[in-house]
Amino acid sequence: MKTILINIKKLIQVEELSRKWVAGKDMAVLPFIDNAYLIVEGDKIIDFGEMKDVPVIDDSVIEMDLNGRIVMPTFCDSHTHLVYAGSREIEYVDKINGLSYEEIAARGGGILNSAKRMEEASEDELVESALLRLNEIIGFGTGAVEIKSGYGLSVETELKMLRVIKKLKELVPIEIKATFLGAHAVPVDFKGRQTEYVDKVISEMIPQVASENLADYIDVFCDNGFFTVEDTDRILNAGVKYGLRGKIHANELDYSGGVQVGVKYNALSVDHLEFIGDKEIKSLLSSETMPTVLPGAAFFLNMKESPVRHMMNAGLPIALASDYNPGSSPSGNMKFVMSLGCINYKMTPEEVINATTLNSAYAMGIQDTHGSICKGKKANLIITTEITGYEYLPYAYTSNLIEAVMINGRLIS
Ligand code: NIG
Ligand code: FE
């Protein structure tokens, strides 16, 4: 089946040849075609161009007149924890009332709170609640998402989370990548025995995750008070042996060495990056690792902001992702992530669109099929309402502005 979209006011993020990412000054460049058409066949984009060159089509082709709307590729959200049980709004209220993260954790809050609820939840309940979140973010324009485990923290419950993610892959049309995050926090029963827990991650969890083929990537929370560089080195080294490439949490709380150990193991991405200095930048510049910033978490936790402009000036690419999770970012709205990129990090609209489409596709290993309007790539499109230009999207930060989403050539909403 073929569909032609005509009279597109602006077709943005177009490319003739698929690029792996855009970096440095190129992040400010967003290729587009004014007054465009686009042809979809099956689940793929097969052609696009200016309306003046629109090809003659036969009656079998479905025509959609977009009448001045903008079209862009769907967002790729390369970092989420959207499988979780319950929610943590009580901790949010505790925080408003002045409790510190440590005080909340001492009351049984934080990641360990989610871990306790995860242990009690059934696979069916987890699938059901995650499906609601997935359908919500698809409506917000997300066409591919990475989901982590990490609220299990035991062999059995980590596997349960990953099986839920596997099930979700069958239930939604968007691309899902699964990441094993056994080293998210030290579970209660291993308190004071962190190295033993890391041993367990390496000797029991990774082999089982790999034998059931449940994960695409492996993650470690490498930061002050969580897992050390040595722990991370051991886990990434073990992951490599099972074909699991790293996508790690690094440098959120301190200059943790997380970036360098990630680069050492050729991690696909290092994420958070509030604490970035010249050493981290130098390490990233010589790598194939995508620096990924999570503006929602920094906003929600009132954290120091990642030096994004400094990194781009040094020539690095930047991806932005939502970090959708119950503790530090209870939102998977990538359009809002774009707004935060513009408002808090002084990124331009062109830069945030590059960071949430092409670069975030790379950060989840799908840049050959997603992240841009390119012949042969998936027909995953956002069709906006009638707006003046793409700058309006991050500007009007609470308006939805997404009239329809196309996934694999089919209109979803
Ligand atoms: O990415 N930083 C580590 N982990 C999550 C938080 C998870 C939680 O609090 O539940 C994050 O922000
Ligand atoms: Fe995270």
Short mmCIF file of C-alpha atoms and ligand atoms in Angstrom, two decimals:
data_model
loop_
_atom_site.label_atom_id
_atom_site.label_comp_id
_atom_site.label_asym_id
_atom_site.label_seq_id
_atom_site.Cartn_x
_atom_site.Cartn_y
_atom_site.Cartn_z
CA MET A 1 0.00 0.00 0.00
CA LYS A 2 1.24 3.48 -0.93
CA THR A 3 0.31 6.79 0.67
CA ILE A 4 1.30 10.24 -0.52
CA LEU A 5 1.36 13.19 1.85
CA ILE A 6 1.03 16.43 -0.11
CA ASN A 7 1.21 20.15 0.67
CA ILE A 8 3.48 19.68 3.68
CA LYS A 9 4.38 23.19 4.79
CA LYS A 10 7.83 22.08 5.97
CA LEU A 11 9.34 18.60 5.89
CA ILE A 12 12.11 18.66 8.47
CA GLN A 13 15.18 16.55 9.24
CA VAL A 14 15.48 15.32 5.65
CA GLU A 15 18.60 13.59 4.40
CA GLU A 16 19.63 12.01 1.08
CA LEU A 17 22.12 9.68 2.73
CA SER A 18 21.73 8.42 6.25
CA ARG A 19 24.20 10.08 8.64
CA LYS A 20 25.26 8.39 11.87
CA TRP A 21 24.93 11.60 13.96
CA VAL A 22 25.43 15.34 13.83
CA ALA A 23 28.07 16.95 16.04
CA GLY A 24 29.42 20.33 17.11
CA LYS A 25 28.42 23.24 14.85
CA ASP A 26 26.46 20.89 12.57
CA MET A 27 23.94 20.42 15.37
CA ALA A 28 22.64 23.90 14.57
CA VAL A 29 21.81 22.82 11.01
CA LEU A 30 18.42 21.25 10.39
CA PRO A 31 17.81 20.28 6.77
CA PHE A 32 14.26 20.85 5.54
CA ILE A 33 12.14 21.18 2.40
CA ASP A 34 9.42 23.82 2.16
CA ASN A 35 6.14 22.92 0.47
CA ALA A 36 6.90 19.24 0.19
CA TYR A 37 5.45 15.84 -0.58
CA LEU A 38 6.38 12.48 0.90
CA ILE A 39 5.53 8.96 -0.27
CA VAL A 40 5.22 5.98 2.06
CA GLU A 41 5.10 2.39 0.86
CA GLY A 42 4.40 -0.31 3.43
CA ASP A 43 6.35 0.69 6.53
CA LYS A 44 8.97 2.79 4.72
CA ILE A 45 9.59 6.23 3.29
CA ILE A 46 10.27 5.73 -0.41
CA ASP A 47 10.33 9.26 -1.79
CA PHE A 48 10.04 12.93 -0.89
CA GLY A 49 10.71 16.29 -2.47
CA GLU A 50 9.26 19.66 -3.39
CA MET A 51 5.59 19.90 -4.43
CA LYS A 52 6.65 21.35 -7.77
CA ASP A 53 8.26 17.99 -8.53
CA VAL A 54 5.46 15.79 -7.18
CA PRO A 55 5.23 12.63 -9.29
CA VAL A 56 2.06 11.59 -11.09
CA ILE A 57 0.33 8.96 -8.99
CA ASP A 58 -2.28 6.38 -9.87
CA ASP A 59 -5.64 5.87 -8.16
CA SER A 60 -4.41 3.11 -5.92
CA VAL A 61 -2.29 5.58 -3.92
CA ILE A 62 -3.96 7.07 -0.86
CA GLU A 63 -3.61 10.85 -0.81
CA MET A 64 -3.41 12.90 2.38
CA ASP A 65 -3.51 16.65 1.92
CA LEU A 66 -1.66 18.11 4.91
CA ASN A 67 -2.76 21.59 4.02
CA GLY A 68 0.11 23.49 5.57
CA ARG A 69 1.08 21.21 8.44
CA ILE A 70 4.67 20.42 9.38
CA VAL A 71 6.09 16.87 9.23
CA MET A 72 9.12 15.62 11.13
CA PRO A 73 10.49 12.20 12.15
CA THR A 74 9.15 10.79 15.42
CA PHE A 75 11.30 11.16 18.52
CA CYS A 76 13.68 8.42 19.61
CA ASP A 77 13.77 8.25 23.41
CA SER A 78 17.06 6.48 24.11
CA HIS A 79 16.89 6.35 27.94
CA THR A 80 13.86 5.36 30.02
CA HIS A 81 12.88 3.23 32.99
CA LEU A 82 9.21 3.09 32.04
CA VAL A 83 8.49 -0.38 33.41
CA TYR A 84 7.80 0.22 37.09
CA ALA A 85 5.26 -0.63 39.76
CA GLY A 86 3.37 2.05 41.67
CA SER A 87 4.55 5.63 41.71
CA ARG A 88 6.53 7.87 44.05
CA GLU A 89 4.53 11.07 44.40
CA ILE A 90 4.77 10.81 48.21
CA GLU A 91 8.56 11.24 47.92
CA TYR A 92 7.88 14.22 45.68
CA VAL A 93 5.78 15.78 48.44
CA ASP A 94 8.50 14.87 51.00
CA LYS A 95 11.00 16.72 48.81
CA ILE A 96 8.73 19.77 48.59
CA ASN A 97 8.60 19.72 52.38
CA GLY A 98 12.38 19.85 52.56
CA LEU A 99 13.50 16.25 53.00
CA SER A 100 16.81 15.40 51.38
CA TYR A 101 17.40 12.49 49.02
CA GLU A 102 19.27 10.69 51.83
CA GLU A 103 16.40 11.21 54.30
CA ILE A 104 13.93 9.89 51.75
CA ALA A 105 16.16 6.88 51.09
CA ALA A 106 16.50 6.25 54.86
CA ARG A 107 12.69 6.01 55.03
CA GLY A 108 12.82 3.28 52.40
CA GLY A 109 12.33 5.63 49.46
CA GLY A 110 14.20 5.96 46.17
CA ILE A 111 15.19 3.14 43.83
CA LEU A 112 14.80 0.61 46.68
CA ASN A 113 11.17 1.70 47.14
CA SER A 114 10.51 0.92 43.47
CA ALA A 115 12.44 -2.36 43.85
CA LYS A 116 10.18 -3.48 46.70
CA ARG A 117 7.05 -2.77 44.67
CA MET A 118 8.57 -4.42 41.61
CA GLU A 119 9.14 -7.62 43.55
CA GLU A 120 5.46 -7.72 44.54
CA ALA A 121 4.03 -6.94 41.08
CA SER A 122 2.95 -9.61 38.60
CA GLU A 123 4.18 -9.61 35.00
CA ASP A 124 0.65 -8.91 33.81
CA GLU A 125 0.28 -5.87 36.06
CA LEU A 126 3.63 -4.54 34.88
CA VAL A 127 2.75 -5.04 31.21
CA GLU A 128 -0.58 -3.31 31.70
CA SER A 129 0.83 -0.22 33.42
CA ALA A 130 3.78 0.06 31.02
CA LEU A 131 1.43 -0.20 28.05
CA LEU A 132 -0.48 2.85 29.28
CA ARG A 133 2.78 4.80 29.46
CA LEU A 134 3.91 3.55 26.05
CA ASN A 135 0.65 4.50 24.39
CA GLU A 136 0.84 7.90 26.04
CA ILE A 137 4.35 8.59 24.72
CA ILE A 138 3.46 7.34 21.23
CA GLY A 139 0.70 9.98 21.25
CA PHE A 140 3.37 12.51 22.26
CA GLY A 141 5.34 11.58 19.14
CA THR A 142 7.82 8.95 20.33
CA GLY A 143 8.47 6.33 17.66
CA ALA A 144 11.23 4.32 19.36
CA VAL A 145 12.15 3.84 23.00
CA GLU A 146 14.82 2.20 25.11
CA ILE A 147 13.63 0.65 28.39
CA LYS A 148 15.86 -0.46 31.25
CA SER A 149 15.46 -3.06 33.96
CA GLY A 150 17.02 -2.03 37.29
CA TYR A 151 14.15 -2.13 39.78
CA GLY A 152 14.57 -5.90 40.18
CA LEU A 153 18.01 -6.12 41.79
CA SER A 154 17.69 -9.92 42.15
CA VAL A 155 18.12 -12.54 39.44
CA GLU A 156 14.45 -13.43 39.44
CA THR A 157 13.04 -9.90 39.45
CA GLU A 158 15.53 -8.49 36.94
CA LEU A 159 14.54 -11.33 34.59
CA LYS A 160 10.88 -10.57 35.27
CA MET A 161 11.37 -6.94 34.23
CA LEU A 162 13.21 -7.93 31.08
CA ARG A 163 10.51 -10.47 30.16
CA VAL A 164 7.95 -7.69 30.55
CA ILE A 165 9.97 -5.53 28.14
CA LYS A 166 10.15 -8.46 25.71
CA LYS A 167 6.37 -8.82 25.89
CA LEU A 168 5.95 -5.08 25.29
CA LYS A 169 8.02 -5.40 22.10
CA GLU A 170 5.26 -7.66 20.75
CA LEU A 171 2.42 -5.41 21.87
CA VAL A 172 3.33 -2.00 20.47
CA PRO A 173 4.29 -1.01 16.93
CA ILE A 174 7.25 1.16 17.94
CA GLU A 175 10.83 -0.11 18.19
CA ILE A 176 11.86 -1.02 21.75
CA LYS A 177 15.43 -1.70 22.88
CA ALA A 178 15.95 -3.44 26.24
CA THR A 179 18.81 -2.62 28.59
CA PHE A 180 19.87 -4.75 31.55
CA LEU A 181 20.54 -2.49 34.57
CA GLY A 182 21.20 -4.98 37.38
CA ALA A 183 23.71 -2.51 38.87
CA HIS A 184 21.23 0.32 39.51
CA ALA A 185 21.49 0.21 43.31
CA VAL A 186 22.77 -2.23 45.92
CA PRO A 187 19.72 -4.19 47.16
CA VAL A 188 18.84 -4.21 50.87
CA ASP A 189 20.02 -7.78 51.46
CA PHE A 190 23.50 -6.89 50.10
CA LYS A 191 23.92 -3.74 52.22
CA GLY A 192 27.63 -3.28 52.94
CA ARG A 193 28.50 -6.06 50.48
CA GLN A 194 28.55 -4.14 47.21
CA THR A 195 31.37 -6.17 45.64
CA GLU A 196 29.47 -9.39 46.33
CA TYR A 197 26.44 -7.93 44.59
CA VAL A 198 28.59 -6.99 41.59
CA ASP A 199 29.92 -10.59 41.59
CA LYS A 200 26.32 -11.78 41.43
CA VAL A 201 25.48 -9.42 38.56
CA ILE A 202 28.46 -10.80 36.65
CA SER A 203 28.29 -14.49 37.45
CA GLU A 204 24.53 -15.05 37.64
CA MET A 205 22.52 -12.24 36.12
CA ILE A 206 24.43 -11.46 32.91
CA PRO A 207 24.70 -15.12 31.79
CA GLN A 208 20.97 -15.69 32.35
CA VAL A 209 19.94 -12.45 30.67
CA ALA A 210 22.11 -13.40 27.69
CA SER A 211 20.96 -17.02 27.55
CA GLU A 212 17.32 -15.90 27.30
CA ASN A 213 18.35 -13.14 24.87
CA LEU A 214 16.51 -10.58 26.98
CA ALA A 215 18.70 -7.51 26.57
CA ASP A 216 20.19 -5.45 23.77
CA TYR A 217 22.45 -3.36 26.02
CA ILE A 218 23.90 -3.23 29.54
CA ASP A 219 23.88 -0.31 31.99
CA VAL A 220 25.55 0.54 35.32
CA PHE A 221 24.80 3.52 37.58
CA CYS A 222 28.45 4.63 37.86
CA ASP A 223 28.39 7.48 40.32
CA ASN A 224 29.31 8.73 43.75
CA GLY A 225 27.47 6.60 46.34
CA PHE A 226 26.41 4.01 43.76
CA PHE A 227 28.74 1.81 41.67
CA THR A 228 32.45 2.57 41.37
CA VAL A 229 34.58 2.77 38.24
CA GLU A 230 36.05 -0.61 39.19
CA ASP A 231 32.58 -2.18 39.54
CA THR A 232 31.57 -0.63 36.21
CA ASP A 233 34.74 -1.83 34.51
CA ARG A 234 34.09 -5.39 35.65
CA ILE A 235 30.43 -5.34 34.60
CA LEU A 236 31.07 -3.78 31.17
CA ASN A 237 33.89 -6.25 30.60
CA ALA A 238 31.55 -9.14 31.40
CA GLY A 239 28.85 -7.61 29.18
CA VAL A 240 31.20 -7.42 26.20
CA LYS A 241 31.77 -11.18 26.45
CA TYR A 242 28.05 -11.70 25.97
CA GLY A 243 27.72 -9.15 23.18
CA LEU A 244 26.07 -6.53 25.42
CA ARG A 245 27.29 -3.02 24.63
CA GLY A 246 27.20 -0.42 27.41
CA LYS A 247 24.76 2.46 27.78
CA ILE A 248 25.62 3.80 31.18
CA HIS A 249 24.48 6.29 33.82
CA ALA A 250 27.52 8.50 34.41
CA ASN A 251 28.61 11.77 36.02
CA GLU A 252 25.21 12.77 37.38
CA LEU A 253 26.41 13.34 40.93
CA ASP A 254 30.15 13.86 40.52
CA TYR A 255 33.18 13.56 38.24
CA SER A 256 32.76 9.83 38.72
CA GLY A 257 35.08 8.46 36.02
CA GLY A 258 31.95 6.96 34.46
CA VAL A 259 32.47 8.68 31.12
CA GLN A 260 36.02 7.36 30.75
CA VAL A 261 35.16 3.79 31.70
CA GLY A 262 32.21 3.91 29.30
CA VAL A 263 34.47 5.09 26.47
CA LYS A 264 37.05 2.43 27.39
CA TYR A 265 34.42 -0.23 26.63
CA ASN A 266 33.09 1.58 23.55
CA ALA A 267 29.73 2.24 25.21
CA LEU A 268 27.00 3.27 22.82
CA SER A 269 26.11 6.17 25.12
CA VAL A 270 26.98 7.74 28.46
CA ASP A 271 23.98 9.43 30.03
CA HIS A 272 23.19 12.28 32.49
CA LEU A 273 26.55 14.13 32.33
CA GLU A 274 26.00 16.96 34.83
CA PHE A 275 29.69 16.77 35.82
CA ILE A 276 31.75 17.15 32.66
CA GLY A 277 35.21 18.69 32.44
CA ASP A 278 38.00 18.75 29.89
CA LYS A 279 39.08 15.18 30.62
CA GLU A 280 35.61 13.82 29.93
CA ILE A 281 35.31 15.90 26.75
CA LYS A 282 38.68 14.70 25.48
CA SER A 283 37.75 11.12 26.15
CA LEU A 284 34.41 11.48 24.33
CA LEU A 285 35.96 13.24 21.33
CA SER A 286 38.03 10.17 20.52
CA SER A 287 35.08 7.80 20.83
CA GLU A 288 31.98 6.36 19.16
CA THR A 289 30.00 7.03 22.36
CA MET A 290 27.00 9.38 22.27
CA PRO A 291 26.90 11.92 25.12
CA THR A 292 23.27 11.88 26.25
CA VAL A 293 21.69 14.51 28.48
CA LEU A 294 18.45 14.02 30.42
CA PRO A 295 16.94 17.47 30.97
CA GLY A 296 13.78 16.13 32.64
CA ALA A 297 15.70 14.59 35.55
CA ALA A 298 17.81 17.72 36.11
CA PHE A 299 14.63 19.84 36.01
CA PHE A 300 12.64 17.61 38.37
CA LEU A 301 15.49 17.26 40.88
CA ASN A 302 16.67 20.86 40.57
CA MET A 303 20.13 19.66 39.68
CA LYS A 304 23.14 21.35 38.21
CA GLU A 305 22.86 21.48 34.43
CA SER A 306 25.10 19.59 32.07
CA PRO A 307 27.51 21.91 30.15
CA VAL A 308 25.87 21.12 26.83
CA ARG A 309 27.03 24.26 24.98
CA HIS A 310 30.60 23.63 26.08
CA MET A 311 30.41 20.06 24.79
CA MET A 312 28.96 21.14 21.44
CA ASN A 313 31.56 23.89 21.09
CA ALA A 314 34.22 21.23 21.58
CA GLY A 315 32.76 19.37 18.60
CA LEU A 316 30.71 16.70 20.37
CA PRO A 317 27.28 15.43 19.36
CA ILE A 318 24.52 15.56 22.00
CA ALA A 319 21.43 13.38 22.35
CA LEU A 320 18.52 14.24 24.62
CA ALA A 321 16.27 11.62 26.24
CA SER A 322 13.48 11.65 28.82
CA ASP A 323 14.77 9.29 31.56
CA TYR A 324 11.05 8.48 32.15
CA ASN A 325 11.03 6.91 35.65
CA PRO A 326 9.03 7.23 38.87
CA GLY A 327 11.80 8.88 40.93
CA SER A 328 13.59 11.56 38.97
CA SER A 329 11.55 12.11 35.80
CA PRO A 330 7.92 11.01 35.82
CA SER A 331 7.36 12.14 32.24
CA GLY A 332 8.18 10.72 28.83
CA ASN A 333 7.12 13.78 26.87
CA MET A 334 9.95 14.38 24.40
CA LYS A 335 8.45 17.62 23.14
CA PHE A 336 8.79 18.96 26.69
CA VAL A 337 12.35 17.60 26.76
CA MET A 338 13.00 19.75 23.68
CA SER A 339 11.58 22.79 25.49
CA LEU A 340 13.81 22.12 28.50
CA GLY A 341 16.79 21.82 26.14
CA CYS A 342 15.97 25.26 24.72
CA ILE A 343 15.05 26.99 27.98
CA ASN A 344 17.55 25.52 30.44
CA TYR A 345 20.47 24.58 28.21
CA LYS A 346 20.13 27.40 25.65
CA MET A 347 20.02 24.93 22.79
CA THR A 348 18.40 26.22 19.61
CA PRO A 349 15.27 24.54 18.16
CA GLU A 350 17.46 23.03 15.42
CA GLU A 351 19.84 21.59 18.04
CA VAL A 352 17.09 20.05 20.17
CA ILE A 353 15.43 18.49 17.13
CA ASN A 354 18.75 16.94 16.08
CA ALA A 355 19.31 15.77 19.67
CA THR A 356 15.89 14.08 20.00
CA THR A 357 15.74 12.44 16.56
CA LEU A 358 18.96 11.54 14.72
CA ASN A 359 21.39 11.62 17.66
CA SER A 360 19.06 9.81 20.04
CA ALA A 361 18.47 7.17 17.32
CA TYR A 362 22.24 6.57 17.35
CA ALA A 363 22.20 6.39 21.16
CA MET A 364 19.91 3.36 20.89
CA GLY A 365 21.58 1.81 17.86
CA ILE A 366 18.82 2.46 15.30
CA GLN A 367 20.19 5.35 13.22
CA ASP A 368 20.01 3.29 10.03
CA THR A 369 16.24 2.92 10.27
CA HIS A 370 15.01 5.81 12.45
CA GLY A 371 15.71 9.43 13.35
CA SER A 372 15.31 11.20 10.02
CA ILE A 373 13.26 11.53 6.84
CA CYS A 374 15.38 9.40 4.53
CA LYS A 375 14.47 7.00 1.72
CA GLY A 376 14.42 3.45 3.06
CA LYS A 377 13.96 4.47 6.70
CA LYS A 378 10.81 3.63 8.67
CA ALA A 379 7.80 5.82 7.93
CA ASN A 380 7.64 7.12 11.50
CA LEU A 381 6.29 10.64 11.31
CA ILE A 382 4.92 13.41 13.47
CA ILE A 383 2.27 15.52 11.75
CA THR A 384 1.80 18.77 13.63
CA THR A 385 -1.25 20.97 13.94
CA GLU A 386 -1.21 24.16 11.87
CA ILE A 387 1.74 26.03 13.34
CA THR A 388 3.89 28.83 12.04
CA GLY A 389 7.21 26.97 12.07
CA TYR A 390 9.12 24.23 13.88
CA GLU A 391 10.40 26.75 16.44
CA TYR A 392 6.82 26.88 17.72
CA LEU A 393 7.09 23.27 18.96
CA PRO A 394 9.54 23.83 21.86
CA TYR A 395 8.26 27.38 22.37
CA ALA A 396 4.65 26.46 23.19
CA TYR A 397 5.86 24.11 25.87
CA THR A 398 2.58 22.79 27.22
CA SER A 399 0.56 22.64 24.01
CA ASN A 400 0.47 19.22 22.40
CA LEU A 401 0.59 20.47 18.77
CA ILE A 402 0.79 16.89 17.49
CA GLU A 403 -2.20 16.17 15.31
CA ALA A 404 -1.23 12.69 14.19
CA VAL A 405 1.57 10.17 14.54
CA MET A 406 2.46 7.65 11.84
CA ILE A 407 4.32 4.51 12.89
CA ASN A 408 5.56 2.04 10.27
CA GLY A 409 3.39 3.74 7.66
CA ARG A 410 0.18 3.57 9.71
CA LEU A 411 -1.59 6.47 11.35
CA ILE A 412 -1.81 5.87 15.09
CA SER A 413 -3.58 8.95 16.39
O1 NIG B 1 18.23 7.87 35.72
N1 NIG B 1 20.19 7.94 38.17
C1 NIG B 1 19.79 6.80 38.33
N2 NIG B 1 18.61 6.27 38.09
C2 NIG B 1 17.43 6.91 37.69
C3 NIG B 1 16.58 7.23 38.85
C4 NIG B 1 15.71 6.11 39.14
C5 NIG B 1 14.80 6.31 40.33
O2 NIG B 1 14.97 7.20 41.17
O3 NIG B 1 13.91 5.48 40.38
C6 NIG B 1 17.74 8.09 36.82
O4 NIG B 1 17.51 9.25 37.18
FE FE B 2 18.10 6.82 34.15
#
